[in-house]
Amino acid sequence: MLAIIVLFVVVLAPSLRTLIQQQEQIAQQQREVASQKADVAQKKKDVARWDDPAYIEAQARDRLLYVYPGEESYLVMGSENRKAESTPTTDSGTPVSSTVQTPKVDWVQAMLSSVLTSGLTDETTQQLVAPDVSGTGDTK
């Protein structure tokens, strides 16, 4: 009788272990499916919000700073409670100026000149010189 029990355990133990592992995998997959269904439901709600004209208007005003004709829009910079020595920086790390600057170069004229020069010249690309758009007057 003891030999039959040992044989029974030896034969069925690997199958029982496989069954338990498969049930754990099934439970994990079901949790993932439930999570993905919740994510899909949230995304459907987000897409449905774009059918509302008021939501579209609010997004245009907030994200793109759009205003209706006749309205005045003000952008307040530096209103957050920050330390006096910490200045905002761009993504490249350069500090953001608090003064409005006018460009010293007419970029439209520079672009038109570049297009015309490259289209009407017989020079190679190594011989062509890029137009000065830095505003410093240097021709490197």
mmCIF file of N, CA and C in Angstrom:
data_model
loop_
_atom_site.group_PDB
_atom_site.id
_atom_site.type_symbol
_atom_site.label_atom_id
_atom_site.label_comp_id
_atom_site.label_asym_id
_atom_site.label_seq_id
_atom_site.Cartn_x
_atom_site.Cartn_y
_atom_site.Cartn_z
ATOM 1 N N MET A 1 0.825 -1.187 0.000
ATOM 2 C CA MET A 1 0.000 0.000 0.000
ATOM 3 C C MET A 1 0.877 1.263 0.000
ATOM 4 N N LEU A 2 1.958 1.245 0.766
ATOM 5 C CA LEU A 2 2.880 2.361 0.838
ATOM 6 C C LEU A 2 3.562 2.581 -0.519
ATOM 7 N N ALA A 3 3.869 1.518 -1.210
ATOM 8 C CA ALA A 3 4.499 1.615 -2.523
ATOM 9 C C ALA A 3 3.542 2.253 -3.528
ATOM 10 N N ILE A 4 2.269 1.941 -3.436
ATOM 11 C CA ILE A 4 1.276 2.534 -4.330
ATOM 12 C C ILE A 4 1.153 4.034 -4.050
ATOM 13 N N ILE A 5 1.189 4.419 -2.794
ATOM 14 C CA ILE A 5 1.087 5.831 -2.433
ATOM 15 C C ILE A 5 2.321 6.591 -2.940
ATOM 16 N N VAL A 6 3.520 6.020 -2.757
ATOM 17 C CA VAL A 6 4.753 6.642 -3.228
ATOM 18 C C VAL A 6 4.726 6.745 -4.748
ATOM 19 N N LEU A 7 4.304 5.681 -5.427
ATOM 20 C CA LEU A 7 4.198 5.693 -6.876
ATOM 21 C C LEU A 7 3.190 6.750 -7.331
ATOM 22 N N PHE A 8 2.089 6.834 -6.612
ATOM 23 C CA PHE A 8 1.057 7.823 -6.917
ATOM 24 C C PHE A 8 1.625 9.245 -6.801
ATOM 25 N N VAL A 9 2.393 9.535 -5.735
ATOM 26 C CA VAL A 9 2.984 10.851 -5.518
ATOM 27 C C VAL A 9 4.038 11.142 -6.588
ATOM 28 N N VAL A 10 4.864 10.158 -6.913
ATOM 29 C CA VAL A 10 5.924 10.353 -7.895
ATOM 30 C C VAL A 10 5.337 10.616 -9.284
ATOM 31 N N VAL A 11 4.268 9.928 -9.630
ATOM 32 C CA VAL A 11 3.669 10.076 -10.950
ATOM 33 C C VAL A 11 2.873 11.379 -11.051
ATOM 34 N N LEU A 12 2.134 11.715 -10.022
ATOM 35 C CA LEU A 12 1.251 12.878 -10.095
ATOM 36 C C LEU A 12 1.883 14.197 -9.660
ATOM 37 N N ALA A 13 2.994 14.182 -8.947
ATOM 38 C CA ALA A 13 3.608 15.415 -8.451
ATOM 39 C C ALA A 13 4.000 16.365 -9.591
ATOM 40 N N PRO A 14 4.678 15.896 -10.633
ATOM 41 C CA PRO A 14 5.014 16.832 -11.715
ATOM 42 C C PRO A 14 3.769 17.395 -12.408
ATOM 43 N N SER A 15 2.770 16.569 -12.586
ATOM 44 C CA SER A 15 1.540 17.040 -13.223
ATOM 45 C C SER A 15 0.832 18.059 -12.341
ATOM 46 N N LEU A 16 0.841 17.822 -11.046
ATOM 47 C CA LEU A 16 0.205 18.745 -10.113
ATOM 48 C C LEU A 16 0.947 20.083 -10.090
ATOM 49 N N ARG A 17 2.289 20.034 -10.129
ATOM 50 C CA ARG A 17 3.079 21.256 -10.160
ATOM 51 C C ARG A 17 2.798 22.036 -11.447
ATOM 52 N N THR A 18 2.714 21.352 -12.575
ATOM 53 C CA THR A 18 2.400 21.995 -13.850
ATOM 54 C C THR A 18 1.025 22.629 -13.805
ATOM 55 N N LEU A 19 0.055 21.943 -13.220
ATOM 56 C CA LEU A 19 -1.302 22.477 -13.103
ATOM 57 C C LEU A 19 -1.307 23.763 -12.281
ATOM 58 N N ILE A 20 -0.574 23.788 -11.184
ATOM 59 C CA ILE A 20 -0.524 24.975 -10.327
ATOM 60 C C ILE A 20 0.142 26.136 -11.061
ATOM 61 N N GLN A 21 1.222 25.857 -11.795
ATOM 62 C CA GLN A 21 1.892 26.907 -12.550
ATOM 63 C C GLN A 21 0.981 27.477 -13.638
ATOM 64 N N GLN A 22 0.260 26.615 -14.311
ATOM 65 C CA GLN A 22 -0.640 27.075 -15.360
ATOM 66 C C GLN A 22 -1.775 27.915 -14.791
ATOM 67 N N GLN A 23 -2.283 27.542 -13.628
ATOM 68 C CA GLN A 23 -3.339 28.327 -13.005
ATOM 69 C C GLN A 23 -2.816 29.710 -12.589
ATOM 70 N N GLU A 24 -1.565 29.773 -12.114
ATOM 71 C CA GLU A 24 -0.968 31.069 -11.782
ATOM 72 C C GLU A 24 -0.807 31.932 -13.034
ATOM 73 N N GLN A 25 -0.396 31.307 -14.137
ATOM 74 C CA GLN A 25 -0.254 32.041 -15.387
ATOM 75 C C GLN A 25 -1.613 32.551 -15.885
ATOM 76 N N ILE A 26 -2.621 31.728 -15.767
ATOM 77 C CA ILE A 26 -3.972 32.128 -16.182
ATOM 78 C C ILE A 26 -4.443 33.311 -15.342
ATOM 79 N N ALA A 27 -4.219 33.256 -14.036
ATOM 80 C CA ALA A 27 -4.626 34.356 -13.160
ATOM 81 C C ALA A 27 -3.871 35.640 -13.523
ATOM 82 N N GLN A 28 -2.577 35.520 -13.817
ATOM 83 C CA GLN A 28 -1.791 36.691 -14.218
ATOM 84 C C GLN A 28 -2.313 37.268 -15.525
ATOM 85 N N GLN A 29 -2.604 36.416 -16.495
ATOM 86 C CA GLN A 29 -3.128 36.880 -17.782
ATOM 87 C C GLN A 29 -4.494 37.545 -17.609
ATOM 88 N N GLN A 30 -5.313 37.007 -16.732
ATOM 89 C CA GLN A 30 -6.630 37.612 -16.490
ATOM 90 C C GLN A 30 -6.477 38.991 -15.858
ATOM 91 N N ARG A 31 -5.500 39.154 -14.955
ATOM 92 C CA ARG A 31 -5.254 40.471 -14.361
ATOM 93 C C ARG A 31 -4.777 41.467 -15.433
ATOM 94 N N GLU A 32 -3.918 41.001 -16.325
ATOM 95 C CA GLU A 32 -3.447 41.872 -17.404
ATOM 96 C C GLU A 32 -4.589 42.270 -18.327
ATOM 97 N N VAL A 33 -5.462 41.324 -18.645
ATOM 98 C CA VAL A 33 -6.607 41.619 -19.513
ATOM 99 C C VAL A 33 -7.524 42.637 -18.843
ATOM 100 N N ALA A 34 -7.767 42.467 -17.548
ATOM 101 C CA ALA A 34 -8.617 43.411 -16.828
ATOM 102 C C ALA A 34 -7.982 44.806 -16.818
ATOM 103 N N SER A 35 -6.669 44.861 -16.626
ATOM 104 C CA SER A 35 -5.971 46.141 -16.638
ATOM 105 C C SER A 35 -6.057 46.796 -18.017
ATOM 106 N N GLN A 36 -5.881 46.020 -19.057
ATOM 107 C CA GLN A 36 -5.957 46.558 -20.412
ATOM 108 C C GLN A 36 -7.376 46.990 -20.762
ATOM 109 N N LYS A 37 -8.375 46.263 -20.288
ATOM 110 C CA LYS A 37 -9.764 46.672 -20.523
ATOM 111 C C LYS A 37 -10.056 48.006 -19.836
ATOM 112 N N ALA A 38 -9.538 48.169 -18.635
ATOM 113 C CA ALA A 38 -9.731 49.439 -17.932
ATOM 114 C C ALA A 38 -9.026 50.569 -18.678
ATOM 115 N N ASP A 39 -7.838 50.292 -19.208
ATOM 116 C CA ASP A 39 -7.105 51.295 -19.979
ATOM 117 C C ASP A 39 -7.860 51.656 -21.254
ATOM 118 N N VAL A 40 -8.426 50.664 -21.933
ATOM 119 C CA VAL A 40 -9.195 50.920 -23.153
ATOM 120 C C VAL A 40 -10.440 51.748 -22.824
ATOM 121 N N ALA A 41 -11.103 51.423 -21.727
ATOM 122 C CA ALA A 41 -12.289 52.177 -21.329
ATOM 123 C C ALA A 41 -11.935 53.636 -21.044
ATOM 124 N N GLN A 42 -10.789 53.856 -20.383
ATOM 125 C CA GLN A 42 -10.352 55.233 -20.104
ATOM 126 C C GLN A 42 -10.026 55.968 -21.390
ATOM 127 N N LYS A 43 -9.381 55.296 -22.316
ATOM 128 C CA LYS A 43 -9.039 55.937 -23.597
ATOM 129 C C LYS A 43 -10.296 56.240 -24.412
ATOM 130 N N LYS A 44 -11.297 55.382 -24.337
ATOM 131 C CA LYS A 44 -12.560 55.656 -25.032
ATOM 132 C C LYS A 44 -13.234 56.886 -24.437
ATOM 133 N N LYS A 45 -13.159 57.021 -23.107
ATOM 134 C CA LYS A 45 -13.718 58.212 -22.463
ATOM 135 C C LYS A 45 -12.976 59.464 -22.912
ATOM 136 N N ASP A 46 -11.642 59.351 -23.009
ATOM 137 C CA ASP A 46 -10.855 60.502 -23.456
ATOM 138 C C ASP A 46 -11.202 60.885 -24.889
ATOM 139 N N VAL A 47 -11.390 59.901 -25.751
ATOM 140 C CA VAL A 47 -11.754 60.178 -27.143
ATOM 141 C C VAL A 47 -13.155 60.783 -27.210
ATOM 142 N N ALA A 48 -14.071 60.279 -26.386
ATOM 143 C CA ALA A 48 -15.443 60.792 -26.389
ATOM 144 C C ALA A 48 -15.497 62.246 -25.921
ATOM 145 N N ARG A 49 -14.548 62.656 -25.075
ATOM 146 C CA ARG A 49 -14.534 64.038 -24.605
ATOM 147 C C ARG A 49 -14.296 65.017 -25.748
ATOM 148 N N TRP A 50 -13.586 64.571 -26.790
ATOM 149 C CA TRP A 50 -13.286 65.455 -27.912
ATOM 150 C C TRP A 50 -14.507 65.727 -28.777
ATOM 151 N N ASP A 51 -15.619 65.039 -28.538
ATOM 152 C CA ASP A 51 -16.864 65.335 -29.245
ATOM 153 C C ASP A 51 -17.582 66.537 -28.648
ATOM 154 N N ASP A 52 -17.176 66.940 -27.465
ATOM 155 C CA ASP A 52 -17.805 68.067 -26.775
ATOM 156 C C ASP A 52 -17.133 69.376 -27.207
ATOM 157 N N PRO A 53 -17.878 70.294 -27.826
ATOM 158 C CA PRO A 53 -17.273 71.561 -28.265
ATOM 159 C C PRO A 53 -16.683 72.374 -27.113
ATOM 160 N N ALA A 54 -17.264 72.290 -25.947
ATOM 161 C CA ALA A 54 -16.734 73.041 -24.804
ATOM 162 C C ALA A 54 -15.354 72.508 -24.398
ATOM 163 N N TYR A 55 -15.173 71.200 -24.472
ATOM 164 C CA TYR A 55 -13.876 70.604 -24.136
ATOM 165 C C TYR A 55 -12.828 71.023 -25.166
ATOM 166 N N ILE A 56 -13.199 71.023 -26.441
ATOM 167 C CA ILE A 56 -12.277 71.435 -27.500
ATOM 168 C C ILE A 56 -11.876 72.896 -27.294
ATOM 169 N N GLU A 57 -12.844 73.731 -26.967
ATOM 170 C CA GLU A 57 -12.549 75.146 -26.717
ATOM 171 C C GLU A 57 -11.607 75.307 -25.532
ATOM 172 N N ALA A 58 -11.869 74.561 -24.463
ATOM 173 C CA ALA A 58 -11.013 74.656 -23.277
ATOM 174 C C ALA A 58 -9.589 74.201 -23.590
ATOM 175 N N GLN A 59 -9.443 73.136 -24.370
ATOM 176 C CA GLN A 59 -8.115 72.659 -24.729
ATOM 177 C C GLN A 59 -7.382 73.668 -25.607
ATOM 178 N N ALA A 60 -8.104 74.282 -26.552
ATOM 179 C CA ALA A 60 -7.480 75.274 -27.421
ATOM 180 C C ALA A 60 -7.033 76.487 -26.610
ATOM 181 N N ARG A 61 -7.822 76.873 -25.638
ATOM 182 C CA ARG A 61 -7.452 78.023 -24.804
ATOM 183 C C ARG A 61 -6.268 77.682 -23.896
ATOM 184 N N ASP A 62 -6.273 76.496 -23.307
ATOM 185 C CA ASP A 62 -5.212 76.123 -22.370
ATOM 186 C C ASP A 62 -3.914 75.753 -23.075
ATOM 187 N N ARG A 63 -3.993 74.873 -24.050
ATOM 188 C CA ARG A 63 -2.782 74.358 -24.677
ATOM 189 C C ARG A 63 -2.202 75.307 -25.718
ATOM 190 N N LEU A 64 -3.052 75.902 -26.540
ATOM 191 C CA LEU A 64 -2.572 76.705 -27.656
ATOM 192 C C LEU A 64 -2.675 78.204 -27.405
ATOM 193 N N LEU A 65 -3.231 78.567 -26.250
ATOM 194 C CA LEU A 65 -3.396 79.969 -25.859
ATOM 195 C C LEU A 65 -4.253 80.744 -26.856
ATOM 196 N N TYR A 66 -5.284 80.095 -27.415
ATOM 197 C CA TYR A 66 -6.198 80.757 -28.340
ATOM 198 C C TYR A 66 -7.176 81.632 -27.566
ATOM 199 N N VAL A 67 -7.573 82.727 -28.182
ATOM 200 C CA VAL A 67 -8.587 83.609 -27.612
ATOM 201 C C VAL A 67 -9.546 84.007 -28.722
ATOM 202 N N TYR A 68 -10.720 84.441 -28.341
ATOM 203 C CA TYR A 68 -11.682 84.923 -29.318
ATOM 204 C C TYR A 68 -11.294 86.317 -29.788
ATOM 205 N N PRO A 69 -11.717 86.709 -30.997
ATOM 206 C CA PRO A 69 -11.423 88.070 -31.455
ATOM 207 C C PRO A 69 -11.977 89.095 -30.472
ATOM 208 N N GLY A 70 -11.152 90.067 -30.148
ATOM 209 C CA GLY A 70 -11.561 91.103 -29.209
ATOM 210 C C GLY A 70 -11.108 90.824 -27.785
ATOM 211 N N GLU A 71 -10.764 89.583 -27.477
ATOM 212 C CA GLU A 71 -10.270 89.274 -26.141
ATOM 213 C C GLU A 71 -8.779 89.564 -26.080
ATOM 214 N N GLU A 72 -8.285 89.841 -24.887
ATOM 215 C CA GLU A 72 -6.863 90.062 -24.690
ATOM 216 C C GLU A 72 -6.328 88.942 -23.819
ATOM 217 N N SER A 73 -5.216 88.399 -24.216
ATOM 218 C CA SER A 73 -4.594 87.301 -23.482
ATOM 219 C C SER A 73 -3.312 87.791 -22.838
ATOM 220 N N TYR A 74 -3.119 87.473 -21.576
ATOM 221 C CA TYR A 74 -1.916 87.848 -20.851
ATOM 222 C C TYR A 74 -1.220 86.582 -20.396
ATOM 223 N N LEU A 75 0.073 86.531 -20.584
ATOM 224 C CA LEU A 75 0.886 85.410 -20.138
ATOM 225 C C LEU A 75 1.772 85.911 -19.014
ATOM 226 N N VAL A 76 1.527 85.440 -17.811
ATOM 227 C CA VAL A 76 2.279 85.875 -16.648
ATOM 228 C C VAL A 76 3.413 84.893 -16.427
ATOM 229 N N MET A 77 4.635 85.408 -16.476
ATOM 230 C CA MET A 77 5.811 84.564 -16.296
ATOM 231 C C MET A 77 6.421 84.839 -14.935
ATOM 232 N N GLY A 78 6.882 83.806 -14.276
ATOM 233 C CA GLY A 78 7.561 83.967 -12.999
ATOM 234 C C GLY A 78 6.630 84.198 -11.837
ATOM 235 N N SER A 79 5.376 83.806 -11.961
ATOM 236 C CA SER A 79 4.441 84.032 -10.868
ATOM 237 C C SER A 79 4.518 82.939 -9.810
ATOM 238 N N GLU A 80 5.236 81.860 -10.101
ATOM 239 C CA GLU A 80 5.355 80.780 -9.132
ATOM 240 C C GLU A 80 6.277 81.217 -7.997
ATOM 241 N N ASN A 81 6.137 80.595 -6.867
ATOM 242 C CA ASN A 81 6.996 80.899 -5.730
ATOM 243 C C ASN A 81 8.308 80.151 -5.912
ATOM 244 N N ARG A 82 9.275 80.841 -6.479
ATOM 245 C CA ARG A 82 10.583 80.250 -6.723
ATOM 246 C C ARG A 82 11.638 81.083 -6.010
ATOM 247 N N LYS A 83 12.807 80.507 -5.888
ATOM 248 C CA LYS A 83 13.919 81.250 -5.323
ATOM 249 C C LYS A 83 14.324 82.340 -6.304
ATOM 250 N N ALA A 84 14.852 83.436 -5.784
ATOM 251 C CA ALA A 84 15.222 84.565 -6.628
ATOM 252 C C ALA A 84 16.366 84.213 -7.571
ATOM 253 N N GLU A 85 17.313 83.331 -7.126
ATOM 254 C CA GLU A 85 18.466 83.039 -7.962
ATOM 255 C C GLU A 85 18.184 81.956 -9.008
ATOM 256 N N SER A 86 17.118 81.218 -8.877
ATOM 257 C CA SER A 86 16.846 80.168 -9.869
ATOM 258 C C SER A 86 16.091 80.764 -11.046
ATOM 259 N N THR A 87 16.724 80.725 -12.219
ATOM 260 C CA THR A 87 16.105 81.243 -13.427
ATOM 261 C C THR A 87 15.643 80.080 -14.280
ATOM 262 N N PRO A 88 14.548 80.242 -14.996
ATOM 263 C CA PRO A 88 14.083 79.156 -15.849
ATOM 264 C C PRO A 88 15.051 78.929 -17.000
ATOM 265 N N THR A 89 15.135 77.673 -17.432
ATOM 266 C CA THR A 89 16.036 77.331 -18.524
ATOM 267 C C THR A 89 15.273 76.574 -19.599
ATOM 268 N N THR A 90 15.823 76.590 -20.789
ATOM 269 C CA THR A 90 15.239 75.847 -21.893
ATOM 270 C C THR A 90 15.632 74.383 -21.776
ATOM 271 N N ASP A 91 15.166 73.560 -22.713
ATOM 272 C CA ASP A 91 15.512 72.143 -22.704
ATOM 273 C C ASP A 91 17.010 71.926 -22.878
ATOM 274 N N SER A 92 17.678 72.830 -23.586
ATOM 275 C CA SER A 92 19.125 72.687 -23.800
ATOM 276 C C SER A 92 19.940 73.221 -22.626
ATOM 277 N N GLY A 93 19.288 73.877 -21.667
ATOM 278 C CA GLY A 93 19.981 74.360 -20.477
ATOM 279 C C GLY A 93 20.329 75.833 -20.500
ATOM 280 N N THR A 94 20.023 76.541 -21.587
ATOM 281 C CA THR A 94 20.318 77.972 -21.631
ATOM 282 C C THR A 94 19.258 78.742 -20.860
ATOM 283 N N PRO A 95 19.648 79.801 -20.161
ATOM 284 C CA PRO A 95 18.662 80.546 -19.372
ATOM 285 C C PRO A 95 17.681 81.299 -20.265
ATOM 286 N N VAL A 96 16.447 81.402 -19.795
ATOM 287 C CA VAL A 96 15.408 82.104 -20.527
ATOM 288 C C VAL A 96 15.483 83.583 -20.169
ATOM 289 N N SER A 97 15.489 84.441 -21.181
ATOM 290 C CA SER A 97 15.587 85.878 -20.960
ATOM 291 C C SER A 97 14.226 86.420 -20.549
ATOM 292 N N SER A 98 14.239 87.412 -19.680
ATOM 293 C CA SER A 98 12.976 88.016 -19.257
ATOM 294 C C SER A 98 12.607 89.208 -20.127
ATOM 295 N N THR A 99 13.483 89.583 -21.060
ATOM 296 C CA THR A 99 13.191 90.698 -21.945
ATOM 297 C C THR A 99 12.839 90.183 -23.333
ATOM 298 N N VAL A 100 12.019 90.942 -24.036
ATOM 299 C CA VAL A 100 11.633 90.581 -25.386
ATOM 300 C C VAL A 100 12.728 91.054 -26.329
ATOM 301 N N GLN A 101 13.164 90.151 -27.195
ATOM 302 C CA GLN A 101 14.246 90.500 -28.122
ATOM 303 C C GLN A 101 13.723 90.463 -29.543
ATOM 304 N N THR A 102 14.238 91.364 -30.345
ATOM 305 C CA THR A 102 13.878 91.370 -31.763
ATOM 306 C C THR A 102 14.999 90.698 -32.523
ATOM 307 N N PRO A 103 14.663 89.840 -33.463
ATOM 308 C CA PRO A 103 15.734 89.186 -34.221
ATOM 309 C C PRO A 103 16.465 90.205 -35.081
ATOM 310 N N LYS A 104 17.764 89.996 -35.250
ATOM 311 C CA LYS A 104 18.578 90.917 -36.036
ATOM 312 C C LYS A 104 18.632 90.483 -37.495
ATOM 313 N N VAL A 105 17.983 89.382 -37.808
ATOM 314 C CA VAL A 105 18.052 88.839 -39.157
ATOM 315 C C VAL A 105 16.647 88.588 -39.668
ATOM 316 N N ASP A 106 16.436 88.867 -40.929
ATOM 317 C CA ASP A 106 15.157 88.581 -41.556
ATOM 318 C C ASP A 106 15.208 87.131 -42.039
ATOM 319 N N TRP A 107 14.598 86.226 -41.290
ATOM 320 C CA TRP A 107 14.717 84.801 -41.615
ATOM 321 C C TRP A 107 14.019 84.459 -42.928
ATOM 322 N N VAL A 108 12.979 85.202 -43.291
ATOM 323 C CA VAL A 108 12.298 84.935 -44.558
ATOM 324 C C VAL A 108 13.237 85.245 -45.719
ATOM 325 N N GLN A 109 13.910 86.377 -45.639
ATOM 326 C CA GLN A 109 14.857 86.754 -46.687
ATOM 327 C C GLN A 109 16.016 85.764 -46.745
ATOM 328 N N ALA A 110 16.508 85.317 -45.581
ATOM 329 C CA ALA A 110 17.612 84.356 -45.548
ATOM 330 C C ALA A 110 17.191 83.032 -46.172
ATOM 331 N N MET A 111 15.967 82.576 -45.891
ATOM 332 C CA MET A 111 15.488 81.323 -46.457
ATOM 333 C C MET A 111 15.308 81.457 -47.969
ATOM 334 N N LEU A 112 14.718 82.556 -48.420
ATOM 335 C CA LEU A 112 14.514 82.768 -49.849
ATOM 336 C C LEU A 112 15.854 82.853 -50.572
ATOM 337 N N SER A 113 16.809 83.536 -49.976
ATOM 338 C CA SER A 113 18.140 83.637 -50.558
ATOM 339 C C SER A 113 18.788 82.262 -50.657
ATOM 340 N N SER A 114 18.647 81.454 -49.618
ATOM 341 C CA SER A 114 19.226 80.115 -49.617
ATOM 342 C C SER A 114 18.611 79.238 -50.699
ATOM 343 N N VAL A 115 17.301 79.305 -50.838
ATOM 344 C CA VAL A 115 16.618 78.499 -51.850
ATOM 345 C C VAL A 115 17.020 78.929 -53.250
ATOM 346 N N LEU A 116 17.029 80.232 -53.489
ATOM 347 C CA LEU A 116 17.401 80.729 -54.814
ATOM 348 C C LEU A 116 18.856 80.428 -55.145
ATOM 349 N N THR A 117 19.733 80.614 -54.169
ATOM 350 C CA THR A 117 21.151 80.346 -54.409
ATOM 351 C C THR A 117 21.377 78.878 -54.715
ATOM 352 N N SER A 118 20.770 77.988 -53.927
ATOM 353 C CA SER A 118 20.986 76.560 -54.156
ATOM 354 C C SER A 118 20.342 76.081 -55.446
ATOM 355 N N GLY A 119 19.277 76.732 -55.884
ATOM 356 C CA GLY A 119 18.598 76.304 -57.100
ATOM 357 C C GLY A 119 19.203 76.845 -58.372
ATOM 358 N N LEU A 120 19.869 77.993 -58.296
ATOM 359 C CA LEU A 120 20.359 78.646 -59.512
ATOM 360 C C LEU A 120 21.875 78.615 -59.668
ATOM 361 N N THR A 121 22.592 77.935 -58.791
ATOM 362 C CA THR A 121 24.047 77.937 -58.842
ATOM 363 C C THR A 121 24.583 76.667 -59.483
ATOM 364 N N ASP A 122 25.811 76.774 -59.960
ATOM 365 C CA ASP A 122 26.502 75.608 -60.495
ATOM 366 C C ASP A 122 27.559 75.096 -59.525
ATOM 367 N N GLU A 123 27.668 75.728 -58.348
ATOM 368 C CA GLU A 123 28.672 75.335 -57.364
ATOM 369 C C GLU A 123 28.260 74.043 -56.672
ATOM 370 N N THR A 124 29.245 73.331 -56.119
ATOM 371 C CA THR A 124 28.970 72.105 -55.371
ATOM 372 C C THR A 124 28.524 72.475 -53.965
ATOM 373 N N THR A 125 28.043 71.495 -53.248
ATOM 374 C CA THR A 125 27.565 71.762 -51.882
ATOM 375 C C THR A 125 28.693 72.180 -50.961
ATOM 376 N N GLN A 126 29.917 71.727 -51.215
ATOM 377 C CA GLN A 126 31.050 72.134 -50.383
ATOM 378 C C GLN A 126 31.427 73.590 -50.641
ATOM 379 N N GLN A 127 31.168 74.087 -51.847
ATOM 380 C CA GLN A 127 31.530 75.457 -52.179
ATOM 381 C C GLN A 127 30.488 76.474 -51.693
ATOM 382 N N LEU A 128 29.264 76.012 -51.475
ATOM 383 C CA LEU A 128 28.213 76.923 -51.023
ATOM 384 C C LEU A 128 28.421 77.278 -49.562
ATOM 385 N N VAL A 129 28.091 78.510 -49.200
ATOM 386 C CA VAL A 129 28.211 78.986 -47.828
ATOM 387 C C VAL A 129 26.805 79.227 -47.301
ATOM 388 N N ALA A 130 26.540 78.755 -46.082
ATOM 389 C CA ALA A 130 25.222 78.943 -45.475
ATOM 390 C C ALA A 130 25.015 80.412 -45.145
ATOM 391 N N PRO A 131 23.788 80.940 -45.302
ATOM 392 C CA PRO A 131 23.541 82.343 -44.961
ATOM 393 C C PRO A 131 23.676 82.574 -43.463
ATOM 394 N N ASP A 132 24.036 83.779 -43.076
ATOM 395 C CA ASP A 132 24.204 84.137 -41.675
ATOM 396 C C ASP A 132 22.839 84.371 -41.044
ATOM 397 N N VAL A 133 22.451 83.485 -40.137
ATOM 398 C CA VAL A 133 21.178 83.667 -39.440
ATOM 399 C C VAL A 133 21.401 83.882 -37.946
ATOM 400 N N SER A 134 22.649 84.044 -37.545
ATOM 401 C CA SER A 134 22.940 84.221 -36.125
ATOM 402 C C SER A 134 22.682 85.643 -35.668
ATOM 403 N N GLY A 135 22.742 86.612 -36.617
ATOM 404 C CA GLY A 135 22.513 88.003 -36.264
ATOM 405 C C GLY A 135 23.781 88.706 -35.828
ATOM 406 N N THR A 136 24.940 87.990 -35.855
ATOM 407 C CA THR A 136 26.180 88.603 -35.417
ATOM 408 C C THR A 136 26.954 89.239 -36.553
ATOM 409 N N GLY A 137 26.670 88.833 -37.791
ATOM 410 C CA GLY A 137 27.372 89.389 -38.941
ATOM 411 C C GLY A 137 28.575 88.573 -39.333
ATOM 412 N N ASP A 138 28.912 87.529 -38.573
ATOM 413 C CA ASP A 138 30.059 86.676 -38.899
ATOM 414 C C ASP A 138 29.681 85.736 -40.036
ATOM 415 N N THR A 139 30.569 85.563 -41.012
ATOM 416 C CA THR A 139 30.330 84.628 -42.100
ATOM 417 C C THR A 139 31.354 83.516 -41.995
ATOM 418 N N LYS A 140 31.037 82.502 -41.241
ATOM 419 C CA LYS A 140 31.950 81.359 -41.052
ATOM 420 C C LYS A 140 31.616 80.280 -42.016
#
